[in-house]
Every structure is written in C-alpha cells, then in structure tokens.
C-alpha cells in the first residue's frame, strides 16, 4: 500500500512538473509570441545573420568581375614561374571566357565529381579540371594555393601515389606547361541543409597526361624553349591547336600532314612548329 501511494505521489509530481513546463513553453512573452516561437525566431535571426555574411563573401568569389579573373590568373602564373626544378617550356596563362562559362555551369550542378571531358571541350581543345569543396567561402587564392601545396608530395620525374592524402594531380594540372587558358566558376550548394561551396577551374589545353604526369613540364633554364617569347620566366607562344591522338608524331611520319585523319586529329603536330604544345 505504501508503495502504491508513493507511486501515485510520484506520478502526481511528474504531472505537475509537466504542466509547469508546458505553461512556461506556451507562455506568451512580452513580444506577443510564445516562448517556442521566440526561440525559433532568435535561431532564424542568427542563421539569417550568418547567411548574410557568407553570402557577401560568396558574392566576392563569382568570376564575372575582371578583378577576380585577374586574381586567379596572376596567382597561377606566380606559381608557374616558381616551380622547382625550373621549367623551360612553361606557358603564361590567360583567362578564357568560354572555359569559365563551362566551369560555372558545371559548378551549379553541385556535383563534387569530375565532369565528362566533352562537357569542358572548347573549339580547338579539351580542358582539364580541378575541383575543391569548402564549408565556408574562402578566397580563390587560398583554393589555388591548396592545389599547389600538393607539390610537397611531388618529386619531378618520379611517379607518385594516387592516395587521397598524398595526391598530386591538382598540383600537376596547375603547373602543366601547355595549359595556357583558364576559366573558373563557383557555386553555393547545400548538402543535408549544410552550406557548401564548390570551386571549379578548367585548364586548356588539358593536362595530366597519364604517360607524362610525372613530368608536367620540361625542366631546364626558364624560357629555354621560347627565348624570343618570354615574359618573366613564362613562354608566350602557345599552340592554339590540340593533338587528339597521343601518337601523332609517329602517325605524321607514316601518313604525313595531308592525310585526312591527320588533318583532323593531329593539328598541333602539323600546324605548330615552334609554338609550345
């Protein structure tokens, strides 16, 4: 009997406590809102404030303004000038509106996976691609530096691991000698309601040929392959065509540049005799 009375007493106390909590939660505050409504409003206000700040930072990353384009191009050229060992055929990069538009379109899909090569093709060439995903809008300079810092795992002429922790393929694309056009885009995405920022850069001509990825450029004296076309250690004479066959040199020797398939798929070998390709 005592146990039953104690049980009833405990149940009554719990019920009273629940009523008190309910009254407190549903109590109308000075603002005319219930406590729950006011707490939700404060939470939304804080989220809105944070969103306003990140939105302002994100807007500074869009790549339509010339200042952003110059930032991206300049930091690439700075890194390319200072590779070690020095490069004798490193091309100076310039902005490509067409490559940038492709990068922007793909970024808006918010898919953190490399696109199909055909989605980043330009008129006379294919483009390589670097991706970066951030939870906060950082500067383009910081993103490109992250890619370049993979150089700590890279030794010129040696094959490196494809492990995510020691990958170097984004670095090798940044310093791929024949890549001379660049265009980038950024998108604000959400994954499970968590904000994410996807950065994409396209590099044309495409780099990271698996047969020569251990040597992304020719080492030697700066501008050794372009002494008459040199701007601060970078060559300024790119080939505007692209070989779509890897063995174009061999095929040209066999078939000659007048062969229809060679004219279509080996334009760089046949049309660029002194340009960097």
Coordinates of C-alpha atoms in Angstrom, one line a residue:
X1 CA 0.0 0.0 0.0
X2 CA 2.8 2.4 0.9
X3 CA 4.5 1.6 -2.4
X4 CA 1.3 2.3 -4.3
X5 CA 0.7 5.6 -2.5
X6 CA 4.4 6.6 -3.2
X7 CA 3.9 5.7 -6.8
X8 CA 0.7 7.8 -7.1
X9 CA 2.5 10.6 -5.3
X10 CA 5.4 10.4 -7.8
X11 CA 3.1 10.4 -10.7
X12 CA 1.2 13.5 -9.5
X13 CA 4.6 15.3 -9.0
X14 CA 5.6 14.4 -12.5
X15 CA 2.3 15.5 -13.9
X16 CA 2.6 18.9 -12.1
X17 CA 6.1 19.3 -13.4
X18 CA 5.0 18.6 -17.0
X19 CA 2.1 21.2 -16.6
X20 CA 4.6 23.8 -15.3
X21 CA 7.0 23.2 -18.2
X22 CA 4.1 23.3 -20.7
X23 CA 2.8 26.6 -19.2
X24 CA 6.3 28.0 -19.4
X25 CA 6.8 27.0 -23.0
X26 CA 3.3 28.2 -24.1
X27 CA 3.5 31.4 -22.0
X28 CA 3.2 34.5 -24.1
X29 CA 6.3 36.7 -23.9
X30 CA 6.4 40.5 -23.9
X31 CA 6.7 40.4 -27.7
X32 CA 3.4 38.6 -28.0
X33 CA 5.0 35.3 -29.0
X34 CA 5.1 32.0 -27.2
X35 CA 8.5 31.0 -25.9
X36 CA 8.9 28.4 -28.6
X37 CA 8.1 31.0 -31.3
X38 CA 10.5 33.4 -29.8
X39 CA 13.3 30.9 -29.6
X40 CA 12.7 29.8 -33.2
X41 CA 12.8 33.5 -34.2
X42 CA 16.1 34.1 -32.5
X43 CA 17.5 31.0 -34.1
X44 CA 16.4 32.1 -37.6
X45 CA 17.7 35.6 -37.0
X46 CA 21.1 34.2 -36.1
X47 CA 21.0 31.9 -39.2
X48 CA 20.0 34.9 -41.3
X49 CA 22.9 37.0 -40.0
X50 CA 25.4 34.2 -40.7
X51 CA 23.8 33.7 -44.2
X52 CA 24.1 37.4 -44.9
X53 CA 27.8 37.4 -44.1
X54 CA 28.6 34.2 -46.0
X55 CA 26.5 35.5 -48.9
X56 CA 28.6 38.7 -49.0
X57 CA 31.8 36.7 -49.0
X58 CA 30.5 34.3 -51.7
X59 CA 29.4 37.2 -53.9
X60 CA 33.1 38.3 -54.0
X61 CA 34.1 34.9 -55.4
X62 CA 31.9 35.0 -58.6
X63 CA 34.2 35.0 -61.6
X64 CA 32.4 37.6 -63.8
X65 CA 34.3 40.6 -62.4
X66 CA 37.7 41.3 -64.0
X67 CA 39.4 41.7 -60.6
X68 CA 38.5 38.1 -59.7
X69 CA 39.7 36.8 -63.1
X70 CA 43.0 38.7 -62.6
X71 CA 43.4 37.2 -59.1
X72 CA 43.0 33.7 -60.5
X73 CA 45.3 34.2 -63.5
X74 CA 48.0 36.1 -61.5
X75 CA 48.4 33.5 -58.7
X76 CA 48.6 30.7 -61.3
X77 CA 51.3 32.5 -63.2
X78 CA 53.2 33.2 -59.9
X79 CA 53.2 29.5 -59.0
X80 CA 54.1 28.5 -62.6
X81 CA 57.1 30.9 -62.6
X82 CA 58.5 29.5 -59.5
X83 CA 58.3 25.7 -60.0
X84 CA 61.3 23.6 -59.0
X85 CA 63.2 22.5 -60.9
X86 CA 62.7 25.5 -63.3
X87 CA 60.7 25.0 -66.5
X88 CA 62.0 25.7 -70.0
X89 CA 58.5 25.5 -71.6
X90 CA 56.0 26.8 -69.1
X91 CA 53.3 28.9 -70.8
X92 CA 51.8 32.1 -69.3
X93 CA 48.2 31.6 -68.5
X94 CA 45.3 33.9 -69.6
X95 CA 41.6 34.0 -68.9
X96 CA 39.2 32.1 -71.1
X97 CA 35.5 33.3 -71.0
X98 CA 34.4 30.1 -72.7
X99 CA 36.2 27.8 -70.2
X100 CA 34.9 30.0 -67.3
X101 CA 31.3 29.7 -68.5
X102 CA 31.6 25.9 -68.7
X103 CA 33.0 25.8 -65.2
X104 CA 30.2 28.0 -63.9
X105 CA 27.5 25.8 -65.4
X106 CA 29.1 22.6 -64.0
X107 CA 29.5 24.1 -60.6
X108 CA 25.8 24.9 -60.4
X109 CA 25.1 21.2 -60.6
X110 CA 26.8 20.9 -57.1
X111 CA 28.2 17.5 -58.0
X112 CA 31.6 17.0 -56.5
X113 CA 32.8 14.7 -59.2
X114 CA 34.8 15.3 -62.3
X115 CA 32.7 16.2 -65.4
X116 CA 32.8 14.4 -68.7
X117 CA 35.6 15.7 -70.9
X118 CA 33.1 16.6 -73.6
X119 CA 31.4 19.0 -71.1
X120 CA 34.6 21.0 -70.9
X121 CA 35.7 21.0 -74.5
X122 CA 36.5 24.2 -76.4
X123 CA 36.6 24.7 -80.1
X124 CA 40.2 23.6 -80.6
X125 CA 41.0 21.7 -77.4
X126 CA 40.0 19.8 -74.4
X127 CA 40.3 21.2 -70.9
X128 CA 41.5 19.6 -67.6
X129 CA 39.6 20.2 -64.4
X130 CA 40.4 20.9 -60.7
X131 CA 37.7 20.8 -58.0
X132 CA 37.6 22.0 -54.4
X133 CA 34.8 21.8 -51.8
X134 CA 34.6 24.1 -48.8
X135 CA 32.1 24.6 -46.0
X136 CA 32.9 28.3 -45.9
X137 CA 33.6 30.8 -48.7
X138 CA 37.4 31.2 -48.9
X139 CA 39.3 33.2 -51.5
X140 CA 40.3 31.9 -54.9
X141 CA 44.0 32.5 -53.9
X142 CA 43.5 30.1 -51.0
X143 CA 41.9 27.5 -53.1
X144 CA 44.6 27.6 -55.7
X145 CA 47.3 27.5 -53.0
X146 CA 45.7 24.3 -51.6
X147 CA 46.1 22.7 -55.0
X148 CA 49.6 24.0 -55.4
X149 CA 50.6 22.8 -52.0
X150 CA 50.3 19.2 -53.2
X151 CA 53.8 19.8 -54.5
X152 CA 55.1 18.8 -51.1
X153 CA 54.3 15.2 -52.2
X154 CA 55.7 15.6 -55.7
X155 CA 59.2 14.9 -56.9
X156 CA 59.9 15.8 -60.5
X157 CA 60.3 12.7 -62.7
X158 CA 59.0 10.3 -60.0
X159 CA 55.7 8.5 -60.0
X160 CA 53.5 9.5 -57.0
X161 CA 50.8 7.7 -55.1
X162 CA 47.1 8.2 -56.0
X163 CA 46.2 8.1 -52.4
X164 CA 43.9 11.0 -51.4
X165 CA 46.2 12.1 -48.6
X166 CA 49.2 12.4 -50.9
X167 CA 47.7 13.1 -54.3
X168 CA 49.4 15.5 -56.6
X169 CA 47.2 15.6 -59.7
X170 CA 45.7 19.0 -58.9
X171 CA 49.3 20.4 -58.5
X172 CA 50.4 18.9 -61.8
X173 CA 47.4 20.4 -63.5
X174 CA 48.2 23.9 -62.1
X175 CA 51.8 23.7 -63.5
X176 CA 51.1 21.7 -66.7
X177 CA 53.3 23.5 -69.2
X178 CA 51.0 23.5 -72.2
X179 CA 47.9 24.6 -70.3
X180 CA 47.6 28.3 -71.2
X181 CA 43.9 29.1 -70.9
X182 CA 42.0 29.1 -67.6
X183 CA 38.4 29.7 -66.6
X184 CA 36.8 29.1 -63.2
X185 CA 33.4 29.1 -61.5
X186 CA 32.0 28.8 -58.0
X187 CA 28.6 27.7 -56.7
X188 CA 26.8 27.9 -53.3
X189 CA 25.4 24.4 -52.6
X190 CA 23.7 22.6 -49.8
X191 CA 24.1 19.0 -48.7
X192 CA 21.7 17.9 -46.0
X193 CA 21.0 21.6 -45.3
X194 CA 24.7 22.2 -44.7
X195 CA 26.1 25.0 -46.9
X196 CA 29.0 24.0 -49.2
X197 CA 30.9 26.0 -51.8
X198 CA 32.1 24.2 -54.9
X199 CA 35.1 25.7 -56.8
X200 CA 35.9 24.5 -60.3
X201 CA 38.7 25.6 -62.7
X202 CA 39.2 24.4 -66.2
X203 CA 42.7 24.3 -67.8
X204 CA 43.1 24.3 -71.6
X205 CA 44.9 22.5 -73.1
X206 CA 44.2 19.6 -70.8
X207 CA 47.0 18.5 -68.6
X208 CA 47.7 15.3 -66.6
X209 CA 48.5 13.0 -69.5
X210 CA 49.0 9.7 -67.6
X211 CA 52.1 8.9 -69.7
X212 CA 53.9 12.0 -68.6
X213 CA 52.2 13.2 -65.4
X214 CA 55.5 12.7 -63.5
X215 CA 57.0 15.4 -65.7
X216 CA 54.3 18.2 -66.1
X217 CA 56.8 20.4 -67.8
X218 CA 60.3 20.2 -69.3
X219 CA 62.9 21.1 -66.8
X220 CA 65.7 23.4 -67.7
X221 CA 66.6 27.1 -67.9
X222 CA 63.4 29.3 -67.7
X223 CA 62.1 30.1 -71.2
X224 CA 64.7 27.8 -72.7
X225 CA 62.2 26.7 -75.4
X226 CA 60.9 30.2 -76.1
X227 CA 63.8 32.7 -75.8
X228 CA 62.1 35.1 -78.2
X229 CA 58.7 34.8 -76.5
X230 CA 59.4 35.1 -72.8
X231 CA 57.7 37.2 -70.1
X232 CA 59.3 36.8 -66.6
X233 CA 60.1 33.1 -66.9
X234 CA 56.9 32.2 -68.8
X235 CA 56.5 31.5 -72.5
X236 CA 54.0 33.5 -74.5
X237 CA 53.8 31.4 -77.7
X238 CA 51.2 28.8 -77.2
X239 CA 50.0 26.4 -79.9
X240 CA 46.3 27.1 -80.4
X241 CA 45.6 23.6 -81.6
X242 CA 45.5 20.2 -79.9
X243 CA 46.5 16.7 -80.8
X244 CA 43.7 14.3 -80.1
X245 CA 45.9 11.3 -80.8
X246 CA 48.7 10.6 -78.3
X247 CA 50.9 9.2 -81.1
X248 CA 50.5 12.0 -83.6
X249 CA 54.3 12.3 -84.1
X250 CA 54.5 8.7 -85.2
X251 CA 51.4 8.9 -87.3
X252 CA 52.6 12.0 -89.1
X253 CA 55.8 10.3 -90.0
X254 CA 53.9 7.5 -91.5
X255 CA 50.9 9.2 -93.1
X256 CA 52.0 12.9 -93.5
X257 CA 50.1 16.0 -92.6
X258 CA 48.0 15.9 -95.7
X259 CA 46.2 12.7 -94.7
X260 CA 42.5 13.5 -93.8
X261 CA 42.7 11.8 -90.4
X262 CA 45.9 13.6 -89.5
X263 CA 44.5 17.0 -90.5
X264 CA 41.5 16.3 -88.2
X265 CA 43.2 14.8 -85.2
X266 CA 46.9 15.9 -85.2
X267 CA 46.6 19.6 -85.8
X268 CA 49.1 20.7 -83.2
X269 CA 51.9 18.5 -84.6
X270 CA 51.3 19.7 -88.2
X271 CA 50.4 23.4 -87.6
X272 CA 52.6 24.3 -84.6
X273 CA 56.3 24.0 -85.5
X274 CA 57.8 26.5 -83.0
X275 CA 55.0 27.1 -80.6
X276 CA 54.8 25.4 -77.2
X277 CA 52.4 22.4 -77.3

